[in-house]
mmCIF file of C-alpha atoms in Angstrom:
data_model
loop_
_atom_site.group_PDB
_atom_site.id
_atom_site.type_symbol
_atom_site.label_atom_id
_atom_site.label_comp_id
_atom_site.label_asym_id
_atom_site.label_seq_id
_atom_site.Cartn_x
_atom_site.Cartn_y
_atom_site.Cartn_z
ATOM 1 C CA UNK R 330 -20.762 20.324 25.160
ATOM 2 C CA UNK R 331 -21.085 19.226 21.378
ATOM 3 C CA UNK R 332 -16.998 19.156 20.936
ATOM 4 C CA UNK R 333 -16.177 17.152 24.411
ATOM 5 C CA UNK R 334 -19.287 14.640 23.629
ATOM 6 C CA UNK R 335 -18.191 14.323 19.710
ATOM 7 C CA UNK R 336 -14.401 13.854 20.141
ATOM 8 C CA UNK R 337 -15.122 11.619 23.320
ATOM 9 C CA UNK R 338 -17.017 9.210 21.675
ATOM 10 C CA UNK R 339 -15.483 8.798 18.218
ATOM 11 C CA UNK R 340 -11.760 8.243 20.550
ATOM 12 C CA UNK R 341 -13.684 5.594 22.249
ATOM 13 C CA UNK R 342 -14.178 3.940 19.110
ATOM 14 C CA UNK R 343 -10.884 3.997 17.705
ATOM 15 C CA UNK R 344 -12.374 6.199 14.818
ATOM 16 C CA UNK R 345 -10.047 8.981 15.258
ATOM 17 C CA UNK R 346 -6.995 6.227 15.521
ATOM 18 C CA UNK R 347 -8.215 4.876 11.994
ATOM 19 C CA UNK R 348 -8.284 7.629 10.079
ATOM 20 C CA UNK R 349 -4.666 9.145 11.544
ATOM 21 C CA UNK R 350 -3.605 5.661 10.627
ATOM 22 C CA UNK R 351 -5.099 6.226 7.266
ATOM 23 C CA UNK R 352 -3.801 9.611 7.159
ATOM 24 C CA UNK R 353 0.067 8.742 7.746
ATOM 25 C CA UNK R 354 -0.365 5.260 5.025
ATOM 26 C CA UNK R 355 -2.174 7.897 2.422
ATOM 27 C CA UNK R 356 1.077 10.670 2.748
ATOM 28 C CA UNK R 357 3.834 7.918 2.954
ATOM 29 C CA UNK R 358 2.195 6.561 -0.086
ATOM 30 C CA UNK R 359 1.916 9.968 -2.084
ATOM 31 C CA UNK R 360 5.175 11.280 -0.994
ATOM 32 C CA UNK R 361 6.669 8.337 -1.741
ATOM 33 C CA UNK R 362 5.093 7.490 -5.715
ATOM 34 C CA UNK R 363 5.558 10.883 -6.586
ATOM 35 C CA UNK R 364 8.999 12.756 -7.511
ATOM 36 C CA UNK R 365 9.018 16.861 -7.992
ATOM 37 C CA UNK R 366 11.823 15.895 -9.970
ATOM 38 C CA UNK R 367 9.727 13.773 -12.663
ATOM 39 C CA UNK R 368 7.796 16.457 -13.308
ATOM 40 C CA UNK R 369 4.737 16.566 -10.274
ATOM 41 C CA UNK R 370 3.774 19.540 -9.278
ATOM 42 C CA UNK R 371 1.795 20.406 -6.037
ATOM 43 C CA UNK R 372 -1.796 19.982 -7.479
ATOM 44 C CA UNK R 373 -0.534 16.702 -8.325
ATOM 45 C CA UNK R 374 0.415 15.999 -4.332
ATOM 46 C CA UNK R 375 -2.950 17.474 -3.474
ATOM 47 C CA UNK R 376 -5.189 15.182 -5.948
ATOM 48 C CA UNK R 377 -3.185 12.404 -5.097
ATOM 49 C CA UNK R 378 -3.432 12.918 -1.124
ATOM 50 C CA UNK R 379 -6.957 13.148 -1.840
ATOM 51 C CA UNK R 380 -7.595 10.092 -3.741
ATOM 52 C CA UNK R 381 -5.129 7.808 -1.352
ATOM 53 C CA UNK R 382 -6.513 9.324 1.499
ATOM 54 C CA UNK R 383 -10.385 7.967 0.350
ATOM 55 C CA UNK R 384 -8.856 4.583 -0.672
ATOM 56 C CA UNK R 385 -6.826 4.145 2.880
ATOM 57 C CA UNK R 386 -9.636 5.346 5.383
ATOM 58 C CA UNK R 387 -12.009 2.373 3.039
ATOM 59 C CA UNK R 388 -9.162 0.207 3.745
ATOM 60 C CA UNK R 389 -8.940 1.119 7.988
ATOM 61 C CA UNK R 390 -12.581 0.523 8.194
ATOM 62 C CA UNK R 391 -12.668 -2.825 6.239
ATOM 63 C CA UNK R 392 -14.887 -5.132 8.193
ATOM 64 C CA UNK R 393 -16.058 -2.691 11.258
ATOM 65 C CA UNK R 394 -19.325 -2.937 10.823
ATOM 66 C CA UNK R 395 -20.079 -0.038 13.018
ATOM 67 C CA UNK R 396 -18.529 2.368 9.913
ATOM 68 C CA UNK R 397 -19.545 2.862 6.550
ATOM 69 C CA UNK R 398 -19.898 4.873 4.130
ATOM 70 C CA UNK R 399 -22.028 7.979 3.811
ATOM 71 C CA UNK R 400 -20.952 9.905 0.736
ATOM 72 C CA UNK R 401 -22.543 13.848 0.645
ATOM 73 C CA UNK R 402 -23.840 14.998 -2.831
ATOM 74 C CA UNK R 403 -20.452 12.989 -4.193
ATOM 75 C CA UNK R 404 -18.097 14.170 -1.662
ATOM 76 C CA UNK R 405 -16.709 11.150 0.264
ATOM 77 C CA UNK R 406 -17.941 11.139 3.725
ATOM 78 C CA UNK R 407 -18.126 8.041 6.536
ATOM 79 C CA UNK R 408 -20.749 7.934 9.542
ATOM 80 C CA UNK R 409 -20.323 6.536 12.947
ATOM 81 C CA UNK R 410 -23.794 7.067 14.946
ATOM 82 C CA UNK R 411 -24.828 10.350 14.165
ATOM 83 C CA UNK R 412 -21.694 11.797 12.872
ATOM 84 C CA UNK R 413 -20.620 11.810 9.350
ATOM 85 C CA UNK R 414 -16.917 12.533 8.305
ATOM 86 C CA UNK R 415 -16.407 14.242 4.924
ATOM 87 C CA UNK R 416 -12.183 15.073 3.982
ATOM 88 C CA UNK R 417 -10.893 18.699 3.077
ATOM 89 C CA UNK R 418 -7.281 19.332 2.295
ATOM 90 C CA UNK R 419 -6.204 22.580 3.456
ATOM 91 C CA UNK R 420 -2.737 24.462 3.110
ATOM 92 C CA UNK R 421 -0.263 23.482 5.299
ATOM 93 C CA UNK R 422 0.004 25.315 8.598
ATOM 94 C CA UNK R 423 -3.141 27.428 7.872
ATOM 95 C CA UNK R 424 -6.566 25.153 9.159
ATOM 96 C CA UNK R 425 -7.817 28.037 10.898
ATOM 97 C CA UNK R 426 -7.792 30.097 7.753
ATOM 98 C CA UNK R 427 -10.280 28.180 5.703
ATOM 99 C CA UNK R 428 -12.645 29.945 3.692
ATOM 100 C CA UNK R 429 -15.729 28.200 3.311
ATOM 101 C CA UNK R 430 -17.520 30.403 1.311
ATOM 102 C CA UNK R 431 -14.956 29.798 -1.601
ATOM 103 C CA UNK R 432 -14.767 26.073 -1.560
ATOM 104 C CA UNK R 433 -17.154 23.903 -2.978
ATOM 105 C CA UNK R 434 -20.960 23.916 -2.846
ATOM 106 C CA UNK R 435 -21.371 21.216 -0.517
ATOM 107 C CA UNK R 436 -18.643 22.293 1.776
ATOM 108 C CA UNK R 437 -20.728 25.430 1.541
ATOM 109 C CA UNK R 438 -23.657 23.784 3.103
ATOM 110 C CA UNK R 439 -21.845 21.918 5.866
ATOM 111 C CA UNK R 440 -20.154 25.053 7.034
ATOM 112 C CA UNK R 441 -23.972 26.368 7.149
ATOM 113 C CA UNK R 442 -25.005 23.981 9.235
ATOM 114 C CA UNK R 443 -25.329 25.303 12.438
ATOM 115 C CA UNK R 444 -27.215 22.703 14.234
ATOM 116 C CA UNK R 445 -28.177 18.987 13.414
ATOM 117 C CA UNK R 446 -31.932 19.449 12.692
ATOM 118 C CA UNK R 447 -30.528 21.997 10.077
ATOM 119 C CA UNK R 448 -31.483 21.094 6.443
ATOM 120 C CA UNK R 449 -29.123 23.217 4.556
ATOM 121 C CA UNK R 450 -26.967 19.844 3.345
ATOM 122 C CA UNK R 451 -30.120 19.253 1.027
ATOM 123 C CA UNK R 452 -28.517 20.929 -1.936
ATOM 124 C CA UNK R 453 -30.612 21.801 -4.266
ATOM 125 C CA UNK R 454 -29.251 20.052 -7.301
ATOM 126 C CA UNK R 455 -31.290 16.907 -7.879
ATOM 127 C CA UNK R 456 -28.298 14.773 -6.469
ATOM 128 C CA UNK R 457 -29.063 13.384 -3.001
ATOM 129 C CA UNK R 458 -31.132 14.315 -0.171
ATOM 130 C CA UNK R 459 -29.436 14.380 2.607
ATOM 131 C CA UNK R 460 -30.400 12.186 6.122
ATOM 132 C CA UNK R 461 -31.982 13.845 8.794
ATOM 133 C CA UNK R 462 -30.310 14.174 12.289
ATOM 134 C CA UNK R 463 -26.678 13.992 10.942
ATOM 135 C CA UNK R 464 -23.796 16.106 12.418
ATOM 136 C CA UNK R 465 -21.723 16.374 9.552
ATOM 137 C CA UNK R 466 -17.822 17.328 10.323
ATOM 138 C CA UNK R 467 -14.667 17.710 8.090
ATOM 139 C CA UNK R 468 -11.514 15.992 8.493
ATOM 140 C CA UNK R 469 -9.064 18.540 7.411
ATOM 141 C CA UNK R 470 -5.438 17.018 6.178
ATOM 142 C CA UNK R 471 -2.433 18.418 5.003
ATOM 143 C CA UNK R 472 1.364 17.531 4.807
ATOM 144 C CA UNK R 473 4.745 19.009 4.135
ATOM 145 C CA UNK R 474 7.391 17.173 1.731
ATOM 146 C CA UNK R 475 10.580 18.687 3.119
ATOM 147 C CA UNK R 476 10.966 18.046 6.002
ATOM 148 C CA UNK R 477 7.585 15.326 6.204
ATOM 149 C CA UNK R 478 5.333 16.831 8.376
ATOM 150 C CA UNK R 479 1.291 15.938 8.980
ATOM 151 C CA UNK R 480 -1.483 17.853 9.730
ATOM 152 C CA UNK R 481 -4.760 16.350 10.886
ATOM 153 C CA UNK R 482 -7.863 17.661 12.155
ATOM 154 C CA UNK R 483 -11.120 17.058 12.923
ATOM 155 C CA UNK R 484 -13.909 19.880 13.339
ATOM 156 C CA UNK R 485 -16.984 21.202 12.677
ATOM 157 C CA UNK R 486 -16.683 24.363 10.224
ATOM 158 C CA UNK R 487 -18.901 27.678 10.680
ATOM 159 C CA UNK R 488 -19.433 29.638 7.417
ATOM 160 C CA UNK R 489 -17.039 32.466 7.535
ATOM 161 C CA UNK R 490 -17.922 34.517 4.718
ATOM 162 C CA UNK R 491 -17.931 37.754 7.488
ATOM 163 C CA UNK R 492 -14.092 36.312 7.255
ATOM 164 C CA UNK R 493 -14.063 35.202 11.101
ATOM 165 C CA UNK R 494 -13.588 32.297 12.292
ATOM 166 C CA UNK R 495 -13.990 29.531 10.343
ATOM 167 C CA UNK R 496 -14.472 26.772 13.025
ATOM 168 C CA UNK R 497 -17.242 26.174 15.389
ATOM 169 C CA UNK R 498 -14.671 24.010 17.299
ATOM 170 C CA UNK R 499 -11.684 21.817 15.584
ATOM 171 C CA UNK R 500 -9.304 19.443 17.622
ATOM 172 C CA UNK R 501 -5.704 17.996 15.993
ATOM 173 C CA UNK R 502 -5.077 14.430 16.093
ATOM 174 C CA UNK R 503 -2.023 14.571 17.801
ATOM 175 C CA UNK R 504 -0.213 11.458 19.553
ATOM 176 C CA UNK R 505 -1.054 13.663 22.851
ATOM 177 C CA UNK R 506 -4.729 14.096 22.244
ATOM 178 C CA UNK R 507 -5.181 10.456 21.060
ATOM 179 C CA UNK R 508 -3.542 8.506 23.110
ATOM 180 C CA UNK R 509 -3.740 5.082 23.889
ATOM 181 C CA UNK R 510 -5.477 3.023 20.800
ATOM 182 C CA UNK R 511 -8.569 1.445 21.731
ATOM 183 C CA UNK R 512 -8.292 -1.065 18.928
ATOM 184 C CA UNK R 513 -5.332 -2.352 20.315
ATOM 185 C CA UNK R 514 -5.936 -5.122 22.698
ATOM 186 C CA UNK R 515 -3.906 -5.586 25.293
ATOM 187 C CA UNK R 516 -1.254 -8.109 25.399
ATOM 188 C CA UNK R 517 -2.361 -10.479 28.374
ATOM 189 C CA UNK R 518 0.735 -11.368 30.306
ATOM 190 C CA UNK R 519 2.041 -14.520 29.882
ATOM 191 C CA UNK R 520 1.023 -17.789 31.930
ATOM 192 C CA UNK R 521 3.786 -19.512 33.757
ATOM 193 C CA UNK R 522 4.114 -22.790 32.392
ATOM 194 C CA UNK R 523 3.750 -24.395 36.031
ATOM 195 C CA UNK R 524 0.818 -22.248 37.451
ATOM 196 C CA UNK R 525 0.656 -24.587 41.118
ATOM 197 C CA UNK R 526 3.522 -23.572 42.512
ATOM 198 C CA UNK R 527 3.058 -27.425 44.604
ATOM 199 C CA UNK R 528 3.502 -28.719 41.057
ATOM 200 C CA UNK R 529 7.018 -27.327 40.966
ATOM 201 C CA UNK R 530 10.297 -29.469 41.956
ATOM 202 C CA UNK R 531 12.019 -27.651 44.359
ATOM 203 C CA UNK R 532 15.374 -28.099 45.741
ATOM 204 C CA UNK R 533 17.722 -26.426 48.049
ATOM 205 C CA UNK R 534 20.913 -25.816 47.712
ATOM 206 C CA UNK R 535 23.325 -28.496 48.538
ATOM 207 C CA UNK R 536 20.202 -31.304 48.732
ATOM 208 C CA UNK R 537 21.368 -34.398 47.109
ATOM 209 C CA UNK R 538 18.522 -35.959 44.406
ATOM 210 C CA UNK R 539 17.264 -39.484 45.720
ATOM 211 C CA UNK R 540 17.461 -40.470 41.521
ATOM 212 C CA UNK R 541 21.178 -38.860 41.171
ATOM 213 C CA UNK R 542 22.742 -40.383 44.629
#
């Protein structure tokens, strides 16, 4: 099953890790830099979640070689394997109610896509052509000032313009569903400083010391 093998393998990486961690550093920052009461409004939030967000998941992959980046016709997208990862901020509370037929061209053509060989991401605008055998997905974010709340998903979109639905599957990054983070190694336990326990003095109680007597 595409969704089980997909999420399965991009957990074991830690990819889905780095990007929530991305995710949570992009909406402190943007929550945090911008005041409704100096004047930003919420396109402002949602440009600047947009921008931080691109600049924070470069930042989680620094230096993993097994991630890079694999812009789509200018949209900023990262591939691990065979699976590139474009971003799409949606309103909060309402991922499942994405319309892909109203949002932009290339988002168009990745909801389209309705299997890998599928070359519907080669836009027809001069730009880029697009690499063959690449499941392309959409990491769908969202946040809530008051109170902070995050949203974070990862799926692949169907093209809804019959107004169904408007995911072929889509998972949240939850704590739950995440778990334990690969990239954190485990903390090895901590070696006794005398690891022969014949190398330890030993002394019952009430014994008098040869050197003290």
């Amino acid at each position: 099953m595409e969704e089980r093998r997909v999420w399965g393998e991009l957990l074991a990486a830690g990819f889905l890790h780095a990007v929530k961690e991305a995710h949570r550093e992009a909406t402190l920052a943007v929550f945090g830099g911008l005041s409704r009461a100096a004047g930003f409004k919420e396109r402002s939030f949602g440009v600047g979640a947009f921008d931080v967000l691109e600049s924070q998941i470069d930042r989680v992959f620094e230096g993993d070689d097994r991630v890079f980046r694999d812009d789509l016709n200018g949209s900023p997208g990262w591939r691990y394997g065979p699976y590139r990862v474009l971003t799409k901020r949606h309103e909060f509370g309402a991922v499942r109610a994405v319309r892909w037929d109203r949002d932009s061209p290339t988002k168009q053509s990745v909801a389209r896509q309705g299997y890998v060989e599928d070359p519907q991401l080669a836009l027809d605008l001069g730009i880029q052509r697009d690499t063959p055998g690449v499941l392309t997905l959409v990491l769908a974010h969202s946040a809530s000032e008051e109170p902070l709340e995050m949203e974070l998903f990862l799926g692949r979109p169907r093209w809804n313009a019959d107004g169904g639905t408007a995911w072929h599957w889509v998972r949240e990054l939850s704590d739950e569903a995440l778990g334990r983070d690969p990239r954190r190694k485990l903390v090895e336990r901590t070696l006794p400083l005398w690891s022969d326990e014949a190398d330890v003095p030993m002394r019952l109680r009430g014994e008098t010391s040869a050197e003290t007597a």
